[in-house]
Tab-separated table of C-alpha atoms in Angstrom:
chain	number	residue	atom	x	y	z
A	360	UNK	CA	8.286	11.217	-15.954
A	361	UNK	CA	8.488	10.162	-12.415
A	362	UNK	CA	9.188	6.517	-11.328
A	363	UNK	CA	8.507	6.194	-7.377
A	364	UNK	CA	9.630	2.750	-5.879
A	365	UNK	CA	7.443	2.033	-3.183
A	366	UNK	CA	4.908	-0.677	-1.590
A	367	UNK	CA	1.093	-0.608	-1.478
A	368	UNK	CA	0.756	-1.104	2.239
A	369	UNK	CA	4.263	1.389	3.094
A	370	UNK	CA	3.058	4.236	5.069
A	371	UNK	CA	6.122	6.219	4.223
A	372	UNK	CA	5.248	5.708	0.107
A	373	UNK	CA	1.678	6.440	0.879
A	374	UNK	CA	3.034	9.770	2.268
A	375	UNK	CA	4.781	10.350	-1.316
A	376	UNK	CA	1.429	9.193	-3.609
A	377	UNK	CA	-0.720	11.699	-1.547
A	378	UNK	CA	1.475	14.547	-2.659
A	379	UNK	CA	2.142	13.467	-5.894
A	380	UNK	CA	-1.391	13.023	-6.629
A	381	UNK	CA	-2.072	16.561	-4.659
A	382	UNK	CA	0.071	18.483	-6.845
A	383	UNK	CA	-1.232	16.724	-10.028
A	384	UNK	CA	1.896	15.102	-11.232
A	385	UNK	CA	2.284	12.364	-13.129
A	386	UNK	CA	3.917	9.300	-11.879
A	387	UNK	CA	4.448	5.866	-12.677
A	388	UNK	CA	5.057	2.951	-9.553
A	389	UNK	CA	7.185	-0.263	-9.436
A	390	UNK	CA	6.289	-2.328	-6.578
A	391	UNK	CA	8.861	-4.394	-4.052
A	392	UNK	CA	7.107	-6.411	-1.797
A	393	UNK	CA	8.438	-5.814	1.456
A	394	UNK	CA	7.120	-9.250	2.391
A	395	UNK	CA	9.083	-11.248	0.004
A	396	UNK	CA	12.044	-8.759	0.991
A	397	UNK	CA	12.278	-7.409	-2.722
A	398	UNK	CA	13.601	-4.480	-0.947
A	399	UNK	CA	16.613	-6.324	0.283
A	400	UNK	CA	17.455	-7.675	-3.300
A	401	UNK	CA	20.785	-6.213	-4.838
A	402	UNK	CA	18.826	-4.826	-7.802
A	403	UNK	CA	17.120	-2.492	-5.684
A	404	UNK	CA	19.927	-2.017	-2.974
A	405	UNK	CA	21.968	0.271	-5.920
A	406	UNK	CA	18.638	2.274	-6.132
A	407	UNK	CA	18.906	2.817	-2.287
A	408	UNK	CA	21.256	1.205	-0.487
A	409	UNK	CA	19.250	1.067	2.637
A	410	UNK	CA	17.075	-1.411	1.346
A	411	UNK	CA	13.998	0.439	2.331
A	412	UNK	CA	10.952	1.650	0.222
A	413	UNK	CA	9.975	4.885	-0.854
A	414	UNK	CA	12.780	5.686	-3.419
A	415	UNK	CA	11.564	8.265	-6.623
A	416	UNK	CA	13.485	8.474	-9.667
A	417	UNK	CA	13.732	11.895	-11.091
A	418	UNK	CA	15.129	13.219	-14.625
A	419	UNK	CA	17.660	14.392	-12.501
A	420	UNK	CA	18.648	11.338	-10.458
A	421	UNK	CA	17.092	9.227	-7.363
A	422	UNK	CA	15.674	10.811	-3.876
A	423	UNK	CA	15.578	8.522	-0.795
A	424	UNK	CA	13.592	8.981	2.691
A	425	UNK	CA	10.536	10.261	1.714
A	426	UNK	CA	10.734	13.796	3.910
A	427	UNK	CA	13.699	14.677	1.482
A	428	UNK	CA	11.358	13.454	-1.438
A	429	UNK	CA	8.310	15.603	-0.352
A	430	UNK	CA	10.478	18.494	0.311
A	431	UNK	CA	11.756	18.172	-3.613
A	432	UNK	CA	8.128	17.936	-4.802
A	433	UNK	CA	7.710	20.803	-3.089
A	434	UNK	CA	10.616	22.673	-4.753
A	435	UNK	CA	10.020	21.348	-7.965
A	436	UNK	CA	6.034	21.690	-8.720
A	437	UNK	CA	5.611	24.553	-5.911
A	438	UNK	CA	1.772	24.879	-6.818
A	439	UNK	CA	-0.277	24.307	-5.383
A	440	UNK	CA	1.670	24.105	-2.049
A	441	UNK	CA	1.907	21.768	0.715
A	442	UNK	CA	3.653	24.188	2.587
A	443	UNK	CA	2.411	27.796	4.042
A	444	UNK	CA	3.627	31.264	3.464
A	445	UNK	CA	5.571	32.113	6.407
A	446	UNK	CA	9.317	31.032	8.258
A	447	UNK	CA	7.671	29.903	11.573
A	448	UNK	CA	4.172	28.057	10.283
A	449	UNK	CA	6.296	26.365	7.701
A	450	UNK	CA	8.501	25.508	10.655
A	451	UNK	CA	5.386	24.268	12.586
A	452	UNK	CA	3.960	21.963	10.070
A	453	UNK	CA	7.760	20.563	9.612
A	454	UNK	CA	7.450	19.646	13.240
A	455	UNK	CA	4.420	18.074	12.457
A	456	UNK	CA	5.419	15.589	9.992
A	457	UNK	CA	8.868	15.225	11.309
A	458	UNK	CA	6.764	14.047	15.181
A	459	UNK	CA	5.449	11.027	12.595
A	460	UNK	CA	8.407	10.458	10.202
A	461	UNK	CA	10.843	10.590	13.113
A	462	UNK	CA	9.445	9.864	16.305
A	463	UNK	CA	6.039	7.117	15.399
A	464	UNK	CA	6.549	5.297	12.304
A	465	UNK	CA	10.614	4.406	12.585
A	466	UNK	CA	9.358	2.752	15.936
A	467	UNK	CA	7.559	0.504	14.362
A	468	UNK	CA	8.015	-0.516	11.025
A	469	UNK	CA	8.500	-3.743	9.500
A	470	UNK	CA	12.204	-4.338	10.445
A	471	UNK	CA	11.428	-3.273	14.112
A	472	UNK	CA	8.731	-5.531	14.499
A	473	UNK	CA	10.805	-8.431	12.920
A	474	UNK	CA	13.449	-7.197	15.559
A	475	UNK	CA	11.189	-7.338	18.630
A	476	UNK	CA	9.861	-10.908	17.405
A	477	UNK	CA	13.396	-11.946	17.282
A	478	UNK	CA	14.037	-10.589	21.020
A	479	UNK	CA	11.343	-13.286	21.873
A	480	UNK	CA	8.392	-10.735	22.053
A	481	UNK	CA	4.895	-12.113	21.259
A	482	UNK	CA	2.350	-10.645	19.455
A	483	UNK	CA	0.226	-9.172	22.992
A	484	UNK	CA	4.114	-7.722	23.176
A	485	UNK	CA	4.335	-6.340	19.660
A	486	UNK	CA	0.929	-5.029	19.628
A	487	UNK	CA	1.716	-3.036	22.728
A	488	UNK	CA	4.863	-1.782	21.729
A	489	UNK	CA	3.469	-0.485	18.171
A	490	UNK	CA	0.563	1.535	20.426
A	491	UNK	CA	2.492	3.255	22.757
A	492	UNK	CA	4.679	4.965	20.106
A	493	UNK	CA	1.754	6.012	18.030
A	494	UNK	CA	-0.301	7.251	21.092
A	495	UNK	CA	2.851	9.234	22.440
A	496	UNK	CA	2.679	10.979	19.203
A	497	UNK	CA	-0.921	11.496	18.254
A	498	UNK	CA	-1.209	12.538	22.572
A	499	UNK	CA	1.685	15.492	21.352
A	500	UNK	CA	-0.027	15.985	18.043
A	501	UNK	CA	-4.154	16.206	19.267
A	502	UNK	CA	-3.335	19.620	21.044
A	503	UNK	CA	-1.039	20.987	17.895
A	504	UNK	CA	-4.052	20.335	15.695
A	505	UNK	CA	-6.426	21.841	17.865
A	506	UNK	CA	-4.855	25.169	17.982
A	507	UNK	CA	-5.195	25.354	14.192
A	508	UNK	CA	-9.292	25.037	14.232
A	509	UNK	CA	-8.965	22.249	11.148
A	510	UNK	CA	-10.041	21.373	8.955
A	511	UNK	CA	-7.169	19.746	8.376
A	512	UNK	CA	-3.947	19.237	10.606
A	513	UNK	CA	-2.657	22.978	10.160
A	514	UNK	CA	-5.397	24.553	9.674
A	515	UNK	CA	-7.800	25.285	6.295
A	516	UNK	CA	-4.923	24.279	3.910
A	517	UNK	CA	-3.502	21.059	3.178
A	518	UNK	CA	0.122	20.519	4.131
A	519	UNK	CA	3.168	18.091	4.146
A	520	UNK	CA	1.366	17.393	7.963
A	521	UNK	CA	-1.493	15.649	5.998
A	522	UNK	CA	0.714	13.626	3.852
A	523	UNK	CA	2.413	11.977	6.908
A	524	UNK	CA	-0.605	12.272	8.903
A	525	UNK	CA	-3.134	10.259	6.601
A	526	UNK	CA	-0.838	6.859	6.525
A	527	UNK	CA	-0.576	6.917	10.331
A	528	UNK	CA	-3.861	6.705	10.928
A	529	UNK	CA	-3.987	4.361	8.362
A	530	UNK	CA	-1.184	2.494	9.946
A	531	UNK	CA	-2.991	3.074	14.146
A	532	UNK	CA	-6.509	1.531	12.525
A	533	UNK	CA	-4.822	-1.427	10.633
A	534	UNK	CA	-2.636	-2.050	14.035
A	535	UNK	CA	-6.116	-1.572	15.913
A	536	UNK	CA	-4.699	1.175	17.742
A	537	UNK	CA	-7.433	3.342	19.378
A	538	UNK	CA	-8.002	6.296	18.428
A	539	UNK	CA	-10.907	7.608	21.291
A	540	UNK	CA	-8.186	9.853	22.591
A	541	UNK	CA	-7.550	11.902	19.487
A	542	UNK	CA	-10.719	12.959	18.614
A	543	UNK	CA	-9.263	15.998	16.393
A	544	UNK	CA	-6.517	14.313	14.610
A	545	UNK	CA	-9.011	11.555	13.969
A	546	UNK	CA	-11.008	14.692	12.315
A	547	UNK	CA	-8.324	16.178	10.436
A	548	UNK	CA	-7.211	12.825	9.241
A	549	UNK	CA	-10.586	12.431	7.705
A	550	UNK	CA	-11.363	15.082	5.958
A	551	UNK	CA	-8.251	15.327	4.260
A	552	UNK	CA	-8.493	11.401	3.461
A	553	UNK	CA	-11.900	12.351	1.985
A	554	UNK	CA	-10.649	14.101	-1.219
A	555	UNK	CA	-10.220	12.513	-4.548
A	556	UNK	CA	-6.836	13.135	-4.407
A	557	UNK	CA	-6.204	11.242	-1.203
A	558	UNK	CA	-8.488	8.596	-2.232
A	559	UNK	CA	-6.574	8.185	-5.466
A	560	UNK	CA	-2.520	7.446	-2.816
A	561	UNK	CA	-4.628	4.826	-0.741
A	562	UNK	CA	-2.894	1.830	-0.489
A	563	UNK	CA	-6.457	-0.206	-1.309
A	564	UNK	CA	-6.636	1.460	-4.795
A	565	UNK	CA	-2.639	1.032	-5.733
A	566	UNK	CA	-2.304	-1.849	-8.733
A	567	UNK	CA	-0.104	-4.367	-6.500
A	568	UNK	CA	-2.805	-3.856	-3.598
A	569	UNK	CA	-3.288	-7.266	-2.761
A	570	UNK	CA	-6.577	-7.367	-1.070
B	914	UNK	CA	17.369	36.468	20.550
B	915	UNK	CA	16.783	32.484	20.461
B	916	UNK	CA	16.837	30.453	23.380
B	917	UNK	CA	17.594	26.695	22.925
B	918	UNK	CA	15.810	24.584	25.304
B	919	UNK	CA	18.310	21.013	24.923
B	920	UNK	CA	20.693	18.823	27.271
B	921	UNK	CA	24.294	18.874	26.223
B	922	UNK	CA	24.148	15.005	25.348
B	923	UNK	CA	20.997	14.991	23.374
B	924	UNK	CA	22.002	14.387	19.965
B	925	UNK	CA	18.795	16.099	18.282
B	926	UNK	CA	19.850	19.398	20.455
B	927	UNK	CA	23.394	19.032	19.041
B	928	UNK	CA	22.369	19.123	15.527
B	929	UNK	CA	20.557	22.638	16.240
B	930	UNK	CA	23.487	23.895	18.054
B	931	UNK	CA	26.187	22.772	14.912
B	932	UNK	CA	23.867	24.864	13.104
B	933	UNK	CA	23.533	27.526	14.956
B	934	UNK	CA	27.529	28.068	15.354
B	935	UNK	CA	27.868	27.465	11.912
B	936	UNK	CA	25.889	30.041	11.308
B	937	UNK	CA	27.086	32.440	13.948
B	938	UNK	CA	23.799	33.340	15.276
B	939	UNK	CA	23.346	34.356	18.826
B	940	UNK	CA	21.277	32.101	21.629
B	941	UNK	CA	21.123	31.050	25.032
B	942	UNK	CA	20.039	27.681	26.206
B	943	UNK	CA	18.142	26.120	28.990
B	944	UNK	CA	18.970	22.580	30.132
B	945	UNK	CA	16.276	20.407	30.593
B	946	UNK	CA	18.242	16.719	32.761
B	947	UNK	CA	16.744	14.390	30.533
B	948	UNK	CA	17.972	11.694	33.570
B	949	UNK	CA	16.324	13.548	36.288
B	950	UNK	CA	12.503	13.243	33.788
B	951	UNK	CA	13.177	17.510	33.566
B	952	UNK	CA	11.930	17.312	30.012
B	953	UNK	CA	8.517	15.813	30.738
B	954	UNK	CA	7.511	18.635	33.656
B	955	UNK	CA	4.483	20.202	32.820
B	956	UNK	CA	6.306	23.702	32.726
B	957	UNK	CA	8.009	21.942	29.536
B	958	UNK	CA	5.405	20.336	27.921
B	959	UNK	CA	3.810	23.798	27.649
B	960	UNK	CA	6.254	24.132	25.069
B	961	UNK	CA	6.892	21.000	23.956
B	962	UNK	CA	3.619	19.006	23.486
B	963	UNK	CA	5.963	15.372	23.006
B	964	UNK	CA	8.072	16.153	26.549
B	965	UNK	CA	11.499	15.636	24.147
B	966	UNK	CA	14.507	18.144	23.691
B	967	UNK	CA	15.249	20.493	21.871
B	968	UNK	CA	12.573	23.125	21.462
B	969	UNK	CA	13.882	26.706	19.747
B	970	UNK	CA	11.614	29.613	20.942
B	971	UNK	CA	12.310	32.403	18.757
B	972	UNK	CA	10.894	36.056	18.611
B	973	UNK	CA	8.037	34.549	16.087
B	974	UNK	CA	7.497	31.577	18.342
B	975	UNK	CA	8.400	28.142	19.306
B	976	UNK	CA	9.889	25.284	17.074
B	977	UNK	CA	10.054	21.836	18.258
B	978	UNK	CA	11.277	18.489	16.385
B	979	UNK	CA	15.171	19.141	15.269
B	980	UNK	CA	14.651	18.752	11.713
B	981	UNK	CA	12.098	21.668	11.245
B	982	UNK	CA	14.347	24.069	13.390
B	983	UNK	CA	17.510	23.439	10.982
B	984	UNK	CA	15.127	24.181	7.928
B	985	UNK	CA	13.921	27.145	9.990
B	986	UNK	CA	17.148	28.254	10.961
B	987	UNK	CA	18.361	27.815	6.795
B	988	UNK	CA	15.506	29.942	5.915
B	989	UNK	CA	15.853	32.623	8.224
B	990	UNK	CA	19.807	32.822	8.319
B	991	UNK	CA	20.597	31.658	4.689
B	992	UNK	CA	24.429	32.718	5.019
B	993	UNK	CA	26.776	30.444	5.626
B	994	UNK	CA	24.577	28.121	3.871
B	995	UNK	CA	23.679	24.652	5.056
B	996	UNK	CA	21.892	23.406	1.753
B	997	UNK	CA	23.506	23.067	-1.831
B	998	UNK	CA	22.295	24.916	-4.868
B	999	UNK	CA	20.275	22.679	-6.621
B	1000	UNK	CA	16.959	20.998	-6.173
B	1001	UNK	CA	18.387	17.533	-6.735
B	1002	UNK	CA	21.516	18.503	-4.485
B	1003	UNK	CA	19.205	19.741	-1.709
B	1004	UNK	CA	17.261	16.417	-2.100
B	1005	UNK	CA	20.171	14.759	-1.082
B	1006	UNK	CA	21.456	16.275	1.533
B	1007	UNK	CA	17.978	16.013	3.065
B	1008	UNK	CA	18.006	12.344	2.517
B	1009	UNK	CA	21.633	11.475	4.079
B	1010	UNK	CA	19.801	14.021	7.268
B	1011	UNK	CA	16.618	11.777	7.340
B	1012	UNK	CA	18.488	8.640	7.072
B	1013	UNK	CA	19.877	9.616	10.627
B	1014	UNK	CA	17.251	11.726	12.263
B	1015	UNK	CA	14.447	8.903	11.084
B	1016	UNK	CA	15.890	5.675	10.932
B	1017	UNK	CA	19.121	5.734	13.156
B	1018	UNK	CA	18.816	7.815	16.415
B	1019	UNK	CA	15.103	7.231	17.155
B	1020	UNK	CA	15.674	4.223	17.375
B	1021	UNK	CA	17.921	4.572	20.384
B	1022	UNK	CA	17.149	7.411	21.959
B	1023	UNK	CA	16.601	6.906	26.052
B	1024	UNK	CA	12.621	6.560	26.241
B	1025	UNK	CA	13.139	3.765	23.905
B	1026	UNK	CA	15.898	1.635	25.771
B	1027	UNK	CA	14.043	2.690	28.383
B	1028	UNK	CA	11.317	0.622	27.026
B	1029	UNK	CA	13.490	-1.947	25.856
B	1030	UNK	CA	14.948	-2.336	29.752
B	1031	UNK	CA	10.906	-3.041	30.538
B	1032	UNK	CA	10.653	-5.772	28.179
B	1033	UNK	CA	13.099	-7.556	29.953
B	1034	UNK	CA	16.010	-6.692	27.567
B	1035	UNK	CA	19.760	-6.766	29.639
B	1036	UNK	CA	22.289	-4.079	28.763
B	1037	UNK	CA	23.840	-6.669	26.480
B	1038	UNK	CA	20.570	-7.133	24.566
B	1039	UNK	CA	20.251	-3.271	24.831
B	1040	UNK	CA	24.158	-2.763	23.452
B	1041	UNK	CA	23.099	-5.450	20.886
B	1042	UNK	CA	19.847	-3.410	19.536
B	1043	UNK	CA	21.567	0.367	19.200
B	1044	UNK	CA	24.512	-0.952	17.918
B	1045	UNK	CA	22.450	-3.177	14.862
B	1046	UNK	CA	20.712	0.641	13.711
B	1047	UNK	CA	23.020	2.280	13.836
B	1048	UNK	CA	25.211	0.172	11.606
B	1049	UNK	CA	22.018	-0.581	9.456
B	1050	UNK	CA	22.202	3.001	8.663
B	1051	UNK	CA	25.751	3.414	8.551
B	1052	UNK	CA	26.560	1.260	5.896
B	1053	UNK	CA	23.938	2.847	3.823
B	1054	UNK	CA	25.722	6.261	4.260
B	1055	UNK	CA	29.036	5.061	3.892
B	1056	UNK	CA	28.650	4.672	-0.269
B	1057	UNK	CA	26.597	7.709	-0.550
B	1058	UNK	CA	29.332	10.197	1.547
B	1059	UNK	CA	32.256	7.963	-0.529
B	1060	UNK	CA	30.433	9.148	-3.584
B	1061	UNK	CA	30.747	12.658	-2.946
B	1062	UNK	CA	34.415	12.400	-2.016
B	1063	UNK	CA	35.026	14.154	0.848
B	1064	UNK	CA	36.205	16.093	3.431
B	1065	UNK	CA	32.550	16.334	4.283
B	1066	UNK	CA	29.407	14.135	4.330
B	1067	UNK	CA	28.095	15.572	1.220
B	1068	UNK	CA	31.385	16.743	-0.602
B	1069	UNK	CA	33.401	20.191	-0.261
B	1070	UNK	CA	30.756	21.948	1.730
B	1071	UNK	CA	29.616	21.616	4.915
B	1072	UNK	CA	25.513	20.346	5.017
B	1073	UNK	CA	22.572	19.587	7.166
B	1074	UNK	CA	23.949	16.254	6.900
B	1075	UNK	CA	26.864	16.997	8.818
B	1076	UNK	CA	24.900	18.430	11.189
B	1077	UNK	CA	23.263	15.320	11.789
B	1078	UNK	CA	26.297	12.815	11.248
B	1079	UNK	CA	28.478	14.486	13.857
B	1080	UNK	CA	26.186	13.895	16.830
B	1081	UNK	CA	25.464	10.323	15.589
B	1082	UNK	CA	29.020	9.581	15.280
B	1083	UNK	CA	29.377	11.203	18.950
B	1084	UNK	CA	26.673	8.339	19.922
B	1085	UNK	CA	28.054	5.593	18.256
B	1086	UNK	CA	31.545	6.222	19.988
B	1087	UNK	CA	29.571	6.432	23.171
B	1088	UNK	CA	28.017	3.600	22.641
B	1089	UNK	CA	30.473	1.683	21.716
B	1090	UNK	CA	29.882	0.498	18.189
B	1091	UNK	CA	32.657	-0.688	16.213
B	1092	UNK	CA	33.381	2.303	13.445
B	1093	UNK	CA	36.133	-0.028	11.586
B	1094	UNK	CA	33.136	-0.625	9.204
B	1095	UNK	CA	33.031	2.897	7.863
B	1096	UNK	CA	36.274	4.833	7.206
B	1097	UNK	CA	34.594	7.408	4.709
B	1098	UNK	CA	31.803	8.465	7.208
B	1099	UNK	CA	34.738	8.761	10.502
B	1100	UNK	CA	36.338	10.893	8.275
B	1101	UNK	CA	33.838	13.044	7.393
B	1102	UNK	CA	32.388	13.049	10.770
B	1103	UNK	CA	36.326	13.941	11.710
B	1104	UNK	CA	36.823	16.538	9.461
B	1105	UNK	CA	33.422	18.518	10.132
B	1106	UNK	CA	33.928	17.688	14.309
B	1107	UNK	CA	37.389	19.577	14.028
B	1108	UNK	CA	36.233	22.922	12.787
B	1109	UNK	CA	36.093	26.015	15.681
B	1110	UNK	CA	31.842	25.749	14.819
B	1111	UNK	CA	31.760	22.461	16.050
B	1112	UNK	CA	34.006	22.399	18.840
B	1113	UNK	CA	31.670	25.189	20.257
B	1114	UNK	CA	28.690	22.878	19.719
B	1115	UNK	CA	29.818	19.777	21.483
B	1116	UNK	CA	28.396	18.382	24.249
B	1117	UNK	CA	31.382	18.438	26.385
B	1118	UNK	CA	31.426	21.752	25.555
B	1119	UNK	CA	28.008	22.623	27.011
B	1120	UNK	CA	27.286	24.830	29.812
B	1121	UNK	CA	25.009	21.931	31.787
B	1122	UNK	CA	27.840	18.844	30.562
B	1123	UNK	CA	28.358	17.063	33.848
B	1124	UNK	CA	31.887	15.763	33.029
């Protein structure tokens, strides 16, 4: 059995639960609440000694950073897929997810945000900062997923683009980023959000949802 | 033949090229003067959709986003190998790569102090912010490399994370961050920086290095 450490409202365990729950396997959660900084305490810091949330525990030991977690579901329960058949699209939809793992979400996560507050940023500040990195990303991103023809972000198959595309939108609405400009990835974000499987990683329906 | 589209201090176009030496695959490279904005003209961002370096074009078509090129390169040049044997192993590796291409240098890349600059932050402020991730995610490696005992970041072989821990450590020193904090990872760093492979990939090395 499968024990991922993560957080309702984490975008980065959100990207985990979708493709757990796409692939079918069975999983078990334990909660830190990133609010109460349960992911700073030393019981979870020899778990992952960055302190940050998703972390899945595996018969054969624990996976960090959720990229190198998705890429081991992959490996390990290869059907059905979340990646395609070829060298250069599988390179393509890397690009994808690594444009949010790497280039939107770092830039503005809960640490970051603490940072910026600390700098002596207000919230007008914040909220501006948190926009401009998501709409740099979704600007790159609304062209990629147009050349694919939906309807999802690479196409007519679901991919590791959909797992870390589905919490960023998530993450841009909650923020009140908006989204007029993106008209596609807003589309592809949908439908993929839509299926029972993605409706069963939503951080509303996890049990320490708090809302 | 595979053309590298980078600048020879861009840390995310160093990983590629570690790779591709270590590999001993053939490319050229275009420089793109990420100081002169070179990366964000529109004959660039025909390629790459985000304006940021490095892009791969190869015969089956264009990669962008550093991480996907490595796997891409792994895949289609599997000898010398940059990823262990096993799933769990592979995991790993991938983990100690995101840690630093998600959570370390995006954090301080130049459109970011950049921003920082336009939030009124002085160069100590800006010192102050690239030197607090990249120790963040320095101390998180320095265990996990420790565990593996050496010479290299994950242990006798040389890894996608060393890819990716060379050109950090090559920023840190830049930047000035005090390394006294993390023996294991200088000496992995160290150890991987002095092979021929990675003397061919460093920036001072580069064709465009201005130095």
């Amino acid at each position: 059995m499968l024990t991922l450490h993560g957080y309702w409202r984490s975008g980065a365990a959100y990207r985990v639960r979708l493709a757990l729950h796409f692939k079918g396997v069975a999983f078990t959660q334990v909660t830190h609440d990133l609010r109460r900084a349960e992911h700073k305490a030393d019981s979870y810091l020899g778990l992952n000694p960055q302190g940050m949330v998703p972390t899945l525990v595996t018969p054969e030991g624990r996976i960090t950073q959720s990229l190198a977690i998705l890429e081991w579901l992959e490996e390990t329960y290869p059907t059905p897929s979340l990646l395609p058949s070829t060298a250069i699209a599988r390179a393509e939809v890397r690009a994808m997810a690594a444009t949010i793992a790497c280039d939107i979400h770092p830039l503005h996560n809960l640490r970051v945000l603490t940072a910026l507050r600390a700098l002596g940023q207000n919230e007008a500040g914040v909220q501006a900062w948190i926009a401009r990195w998501i709409e740099a990303g979704f600007r790159a991103l609304e062209p990629e997923i147009a050349a694919r023809g939906g309807p999802y972000a690479f196409g007519r198959d679901v991919t590791l683009a959909d797992c870390c595309l589905i919490p960023q939108v998530f993450s841009a609405e909650r923020f009140g980023v908006a989204m007029g400009a993106f008209p596609v990835l807003s589309a592809a974000a949908a439908a993929a959000r839509a299926s029972a499987w993605a409706q069963a990683a939503h951080p509303a329906h996890q049990p320490d949802a708090d809302h």
